Amino acid sequence: MPEPGPRGGETAARRLRAVVADDHYLVREGTRQLLESSGEVAVAGTVGTPAELVDAVRRLAPDVVVTDIRMPGEGWRPGFEGIDAAHRIRQEHPGVGVVVLSQFADSLYAFQLFRQGTEGFAYLLKDRVGDLGELLGAIRSVARGGSVIDAKVVEGLLARRAVRGEQEALTPRERDVLREMAFGRSNGGIARSLALSVSAVEKNVNSIFLKLGLESSPDTHRRVAAVLAYLGAS
């Protein structure tokens, strides 16, 4: 059964409500405490199986879910339980954002998550849990219907394409910007991360879309979808 988290009063009501799922008690409890400590997230419950996660979302109506990619459960694809639960949650509750935490930088898992669309999904490596700012950024993004893919996954794919000579005409700076786009950042966020002016970022983004034949869009999840389409072409 789901373990109830603190509901709180008026302060908690202003926070994003979340459900945390992991088959290891200490991991999910640590994640709960970390999110609660931010003051931005109220954890409505924690669970240990994909079936409990789907049930908790139905009962607790959270804004977001933070789930491990692997959680043993009968009737679920072994190794993809968190991803399959994420798809079911988005189908039944389109307004609930889902952050999938994974120990796998292999692009196969990221593409499995995004295969039915990118809106409201984030794929982060588990070491991001230790970086509260990055984790909260992903949570905020999926709660708005945005999308995030871990920068390390993108870096690995870009490096793989570079070895095969498939970097198109992208400059090193444009590849840096592409990685930041994949992480769901706006042009302003990219500018701060790379210590560039917003106008310089805009020029790089426009150049990337032009060189790759991709249509620019102000919607974050569409930008990530474009990045995934480019990377998936390899």
mmCIF file of N, CA and C in Angstrom, residues 48-120:
data_model
loop_
_atom_site.group_PDB
_atom_site.id
_atom_site.type_symbol
_atom_site.label_atom_id
_atom_site.label_comp_id
_atom_site.label_asym_id
_atom_site.label_seq_id
_atom_site.Cartn_x
_atom_site.Cartn_y
_atom_site.Cartn_z
ATOM 1 N N GLY A 48 6.080 1.468 -3.984
ATOM 2 C CA GLY A 48 7.200 0.626 -4.355
ATOM 3 C C GLY A 48 7.006 -0.252 -5.566
ATOM 4 N N THR A 49 5.821 -0.219 -6.199
ATOM 5 C CA THR A 49 5.569 -1.037 -7.390
ATOM 6 C C THR A 49 4.846 -0.206 -8.439
ATOM 7 N N PRO A 50 4.908 -0.625 -9.713
ATOM 8 C CA PRO A 50 4.200 0.131 -10.758
ATOM 9 C C PRO A 50 2.694 0.135 -10.561
ATOM 10 N N ALA A 51 2.130 -0.985 -10.100
ATOM 11 C CA ALA A 51 0.686 -1.036 -9.878
ATOM 12 C C ALA A 51 0.278 -0.062 -8.773
ATOM 13 N N GLU A 52 1.065 -0.004 -7.704
ATOM 14 C CA GLU A 52 0.773 0.938 -6.616
ATOM 15 C C GLU A 52 0.893 2.380 -7.113
ATOM 16 N N LEU A 53 1.840 2.622 -8.024
ATOM 17 C CA LEU A 53 2.015 3.970 -8.561
ATOM 18 C C LEU A 53 0.777 4.406 -9.335
ATOM 19 N N VAL A 54 0.300 3.553 -10.236
ATOM 20 C CA VAL A 54 -0.889 3.901 -11.027
ATOM 21 C C VAL A 54 -2.080 4.133 -10.103
ATOM 22 N N ASP A 55 -2.227 3.285 -9.098
ATOM 23 C CA ASP A 55 -3.332 3.428 -8.150
ATOM 24 C C ASP A 55 -3.211 4.715 -7.340
ATOM 25 N N ALA A 56 -1.988 5.051 -6.927
ATOM 26 C CA ALA A 56 -1.780 6.265 -6.129
ATOM 27 C C ALA A 56 -2.123 7.512 -6.921
ATOM 28 N N VAL A 57 -1.794 7.512 -8.208
ATOM 29 C CA VAL A 57 -2.125 8.668 -9.044
ATOM 30 C C VAL A 57 -3.634 8.822 -9.149
ATOM 31 N N ARG A 58 -4.341 7.722 -9.268
ATOM 32 C CA ARG A 58 -5.810 7.783 -9.349
ATOM 33 C C ARG A 58 -6.409 8.355 -8.064
ATOM 34 N N ARG A 59 -5.841 7.944 -6.928
ATOM 35 C CA ARG A 59 -6.421 8.331 -5.636
ATOM 36 C C ARG A 59 -5.964 9.694 -5.140
ATOM 37 N N LEU A 60 -4.710 10.022 -5.392
ATOM 38 C CA LEU A 60 -4.125 11.214 -4.790
ATOM 39 C C LEU A 60 -4.078 12.422 -5.720
ATOM 40 N N ALA A 61 -4.293 12.208 -7.020
ATOM 41 C CA ALA A 61 -4.336 13.300 -8.001
ATOM 42 C C ALA A 61 -3.148 14.255 -7.875
ATOM 43 N N PRO A 62 -1.922 13.747 -8.007
ATOM 44 C CA PRO A 62 -0.757 14.629 -7.914
ATOM 45 C C PRO A 62 -0.578 15.464 -9.184
ATOM 46 N N ASP A 63 0.298 16.454 -9.083
ATOM 47 C CA ASP A 63 0.681 17.228 -10.269
ATOM 48 C C ASP A 63 1.764 16.510 -11.049
ATOM 49 N N VAL A 64 2.649 15.822 -10.309
ATOM 50 C CA VAL A 64 3.788 15.155 -10.938
ATOM 51 C C VAL A 64 4.063 13.823 -10.255
ATOM 52 N N VAL A 65 4.755 12.963 -11.001
ATOM 53 C CA VAL A 65 5.229 11.681 -10.488
ATOM 54 C C VAL A 65 6.738 11.622 -10.714
ATOM 55 N N VAL A 66 7.461 11.144 -9.717
ATOM 56 C CA VAL A 66 8.891 10.878 -9.859
ATOM 57 C C VAL A 66 9.078 9.388 -9.637
ATOM 58 N N THR A 67 9.482 8.658 -10.683
ATOM 59 C CA THR A 67 9.514 7.201 -10.595
ATOM 60 C C THR A 67 10.831 6.615 -11.084
ATOM 61 N N ASP A 68 11.234 5.523 -10.445
ATOM 62 C CA ASP A 68 12.373 4.751 -10.915
ATOM 63 C C ASP A 68 11.984 4.056 -12.208
ATOM 64 N N ILE A 69 12.976 3.772 -13.060
ATOM 65 C CA ILE A 69 12.686 3.108 -14.331
ATOM 66 C C ILE A 69 12.410 1.626 -14.141
ATOM 67 N N ARG A 70 13.024 1.017 -13.102
ATOM 68 C CA ARG A 70 12.857 -0.415 -12.873
ATOM 69 C C ARG A 70 12.231 -0.662 -11.509
ATOM 70 N N MET A 71 11.075 -1.322 -11.517
ATOM 71 C CA MET A 71 10.391 -1.711 -10.288
ATOM 72 C C MET A 71 9.691 -3.037 -10.554
ATOM 73 N N PRO A 72 10.086 -4.108 -9.886
ATOM 74 C CA PRO A 72 9.467 -5.409 -10.150
ATOM 75 C C PRO A 72 7.948 -5.354 -9.987
ATOM 76 N N GLY A 73 7.253 -6.004 -10.895
ATOM 77 C CA GLY A 73 5.795 -6.049 -10.825
ATOM 78 C C GLY A 73 5.243 -7.011 -11.851
ATOM 79 N N GLU A 74 4.360 -7.889 -11.436
ATOM 80 C CA GLU A 74 3.786 -8.874 -12.343
ATOM 81 C C GLU A 74 2.918 -8.200 -13.396
ATOM 82 N N GLY A 75 3.104 -8.605 -14.654
ATOM 83 C CA GLY A 75 2.310 -8.047 -15.735
ATOM 84 C C GLY A 75 2.921 -6.825 -16.390
ATOM 85 N N TRP A 76 4.137 -6.440 -15.985
ATOM 86 C CA TRP A 76 4.819 -5.280 -16.557
ATOM 87 C C TRP A 76 6.089 -5.754 -17.259
ATOM 88 N N ARG A 77 6.513 -5.039 -18.290
ATOM 89 C CA ARG A 77 7.730 -5.435 -18.999
ATOM 90 C C ARG A 77 8.932 -5.348 -18.071
ATOM 91 N N PRO A 78 9.658 -6.423 -17.892
ATOM 92 C CA PRO A 78 10.837 -6.377 -17.017
ATOM 93 C C PRO A 78 11.852 -5.348 -17.502
ATOM 94 N N GLY A 79 12.274 -4.484 -16.592
ATOM 95 C CA GLY A 79 13.244 -3.457 -16.922
ATOM 96 C C GLY A 79 12.646 -2.161 -17.425
ATOM 97 N N PHE A 80 11.363 -2.182 -17.796
ATOM 98 C CA PHE A 80 10.699 -0.991 -18.331
ATOM 99 C C PHE A 80 9.451 -0.639 -17.524
ATOM 100 N N GLU A 81 9.354 -1.148 -16.310
ATOM 101 C CA GLU A 81 8.133 -0.967 -15.521
ATOM 102 C C GLU A 81 7.792 0.509 -15.313
ATOM 103 N N GLY A 82 8.808 1.312 -14.971
ATOM 104 C CA GLY A 82 8.559 2.729 -14.734
ATOM 105 C C GLY A 82 8.106 3.460 -15.985
ATOM 106 N N ILE A 83 8.679 3.092 -17.121
ATOM 107 C CA ILE A 83 8.288 3.702 -18.394
ATOM 108 C C ILE A 83 6.853 3.311 -18.762
ATOM 109 N N ASP A 84 6.528 2.029 -18.606
ATOM 110 C CA ASP A 84 5.173 1.592 -18.938
ATOM 111 C C ASP A 84 4.142 2.229 -18.005
ATOM 112 N N ALA A 85 4.502 2.361 -16.724
ATOM 113 C CA ALA A 85 3.602 3.036 -15.790
ATOM 114 C C ALA A 85 3.445 4.502 -16.168
ATOM 115 N N ALA A 86 4.531 5.125 -16.621
ATOM 116 C CA ALA A 86 4.469 6.526 -17.049
ATOM 117 C C ALA A 86 3.500 6.699 -18.213
ATOM 118 N N HIS A 87 3.564 5.797 -19.195
ATOM 119 C CA HIS A 87 2.655 5.879 -20.340
ATOM 120 C C HIS A 87 1.197 5.695 -19.905
ATOM 121 N N ARG A 88 0.957 4.749 -18.995
ATOM 122 C CA ARG A 88 -0.417 4.536 -18.545
ATOM 123 C C ARG A 88 -0.939 5.756 -17.796
ATOM 124 N N ILE A 89 -0.077 6.345 -16.969
ATOM 125 C CA ILE A 89 -0.487 7.534 -16.212
ATOM 126 C C ILE A 89 -0.829 8.677 -17.149
ATOM 127 N N ARG A 90 0.003 8.910 -18.159
ATOM 128 C CA ARG A 90 -0.260 10.011 -19.093
ATOM 129 C C ARG A 90 -1.527 9.761 -19.907
ATOM 130 N N GLN A 91 -1.829 8.487 -20.202
ATOM 131 C CA GLN A 91 -3.045 8.177 -20.939
ATOM 132 C C GLN A 91 -4.284 8.423 -20.091
ATOM 133 N N GLU A 92 -4.208 8.020 -18.826
ATOM 134 C CA GLU A 92 -5.367 8.145 -17.948
ATOM 135 C C GLU A 92 -5.480 9.523 -17.313
ATOM 136 N N HIS A 93 -4.351 10.195 -17.129
ATOM 137 C CA HIS A 93 -4.317 11.501 -16.459
ATOM 138 C C HIS A 93 -3.383 12.423 -17.244
ATOM 139 N N PRO A 94 -3.833 12.991 -18.359
ATOM 140 C CA PRO A 94 -2.960 13.779 -19.233
ATOM 141 C C PRO A 94 -2.314 14.991 -18.557
ATOM 142 N N GLY A 95 -2.888 15.457 -17.465
ATOM 143 C CA GLY A 95 -2.337 16.632 -16.805
ATOM 144 C C GLY A 95 -1.224 16.334 -15.822
ATOM 145 N N VAL A 96 -0.933 15.053 -15.593
ATOM 146 C CA VAL A 96 0.102 14.669 -14.627
ATOM 147 C C VAL A 96 1.443 14.522 -15.344
ATOM 148 N N GLY A 97 2.441 15.285 -14.913
ATOM 149 C CA GLY A 97 3.780 15.160 -15.475
ATOM 150 C C GLY A 97 4.526 14.001 -14.837
ATOM 151 N N VAL A 98 5.442 13.397 -15.588
ATOM 152 C CA VAL A 98 6.178 12.232 -15.097
ATOM 153 C C VAL A 98 7.677 12.411 -15.320
ATOM 154 N N VAL A 99 8.442 12.298 -14.238
ATOM 155 C CA VAL A 99 9.906 12.288 -14.306
ATOM 156 C C VAL A 99 10.364 10.862 -14.057
ATOM 157 N N VAL A 100 11.034 10.266 -15.043
ATOM 158 C CA VAL A 100 11.567 8.905 -14.909
ATOM 159 C C VAL A 100 13.048 9.005 -14.567
ATOM 160 N N LEU A 101 13.442 8.390 -13.465
ATOM 161 C CA LEU A 101 14.840 8.361 -13.042
ATOM 162 C C LEU A 101 15.451 7.029 -13.448
ATOM 163 N N SER A 102 16.611 7.083 -14.088
ATOM 164 C CA SER A 102 17.221 5.873 -14.623
ATOM 165 C C SER A 102 18.725 5.867 -14.379
ATOM 166 N N GLN A 103 19.283 4.674 -14.245
ATOM 167 C CA GLN A 103 20.725 4.543 -14.159
ATOM 168 C C GLN A 103 21.347 4.312 -15.524
ATOM 169 N N PHE A 104 20.509 4.305 -16.580
ATOM 170 C CA PHE A 104 20.961 3.972 -17.922
ATOM 171 C C PHE A 104 21.076 5.214 -18.813
ATOM 172 N N ALA A 105 22.295 5.482 -19.302
ATOM 173 C CA ALA A 105 22.494 6.583 -20.236
ATOM 174 C C ALA A 105 22.245 6.150 -21.672
ATOM 175 N N ASP A 106 21.985 4.869 -21.886
ATOM 176 C CA ASP A 106 21.708 4.349 -23.219
ATOM 177 C C ASP A 106 20.445 4.999 -23.774
ATOM 178 N N SER A 107 20.538 5.480 -25.007
ATOM 179 C CA SER A 107 19.408 6.197 -25.605
ATOM 180 C C SER A 107 18.182 5.324 -25.800
ATOM 181 N N LEU A 108 18.365 3.996 -25.822
ATOM 182 C CA LEU A 108 17.225 3.089 -26.003
ATOM 183 C C LEU A 108 16.124 3.378 -24.999
ATOM 184 N N TYR A 109 16.501 3.584 -23.748
ATOM 185 C CA TYR A 109 15.514 3.789 -22.698
ATOM 186 C C TYR A 109 14.813 5.137 -22.852
ATOM 187 N N ALA A 110 15.574 6.158 -23.209
ATOM 188 C CA ALA A 110 14.965 7.477 -23.412
ATOM 189 C C ALA A 110 13.965 7.432 -24.565
ATOM 190 N N PHE A 111 14.339 6.773 -25.667
ATOM 191 C CA PHE A 111 13.422 6.697 -26.801
ATOM 192 C C PHE A 111 12.192 5.866 -26.472
ATOM 193 N N GLN A 112 12.337 4.865 -25.601
ATOM 194 C CA GLN A 112 11.171 4.098 -25.156
ATOM 195 C C GLN A 112 10.185 5.005 -24.427
ATOM 196 N N LEU A 113 10.710 5.900 -23.601
ATOM 197 C CA LEU A 113 9.829 6.807 -22.868
ATOM 198 C C LEU A 113 9.125 7.766 -23.809
ATOM 199 N N PHE A 114 9.848 8.299 -24.778
ATOM 200 C CA PHE A 114 9.304 9.354 -25.641
ATOM 201 C C PHE A 114 8.641 8.820 -26.911
ATOM 202 N N ARG A 115 8.525 7.508 -27.044
ATOM 203 C CA ARG A 115 8.051 6.959 -28.316
ATOM 204 C C ARG A 115 6.615 7.335 -28.637
ATOM 205 N N GLN A 116 5.802 7.638 -27.621
ATOM 206 C CA GLN A 116 4.401 7.995 -27.862
ATOM 207 C C GLN A 116 4.170 9.500 -27.775
ATOM 208 N N GLY A 117 5.242 10.255 -27.710
ATOM 209 C CA GLY A 117 5.139 11.703 -27.575
ATOM 210 C C GLY A 117 6.032 12.173 -26.440
ATOM 211 N N THR A 118 6.327 13.445 -26.422
ATOM 212 C CA THR A 118 7.272 13.975 -25.434
ATOM 213 C C THR A 118 6.624 14.816 -24.348
ATOM 214 N N GLU A 119 5.426 15.290 -24.588
ATOM 215 C CA GLU A 119 4.797 16.242 -23.672
ATOM 216 C C GLU A 119 4.606 15.650 -22.274
ATOM 217 N N GLY A 120 5.108 16.361 -21.277
ATOM 218 C CA GLY A 120 4.903 15.965 -19.888
ATOM 219 C C GLY A 120 5.826 14.880 -19.386
#
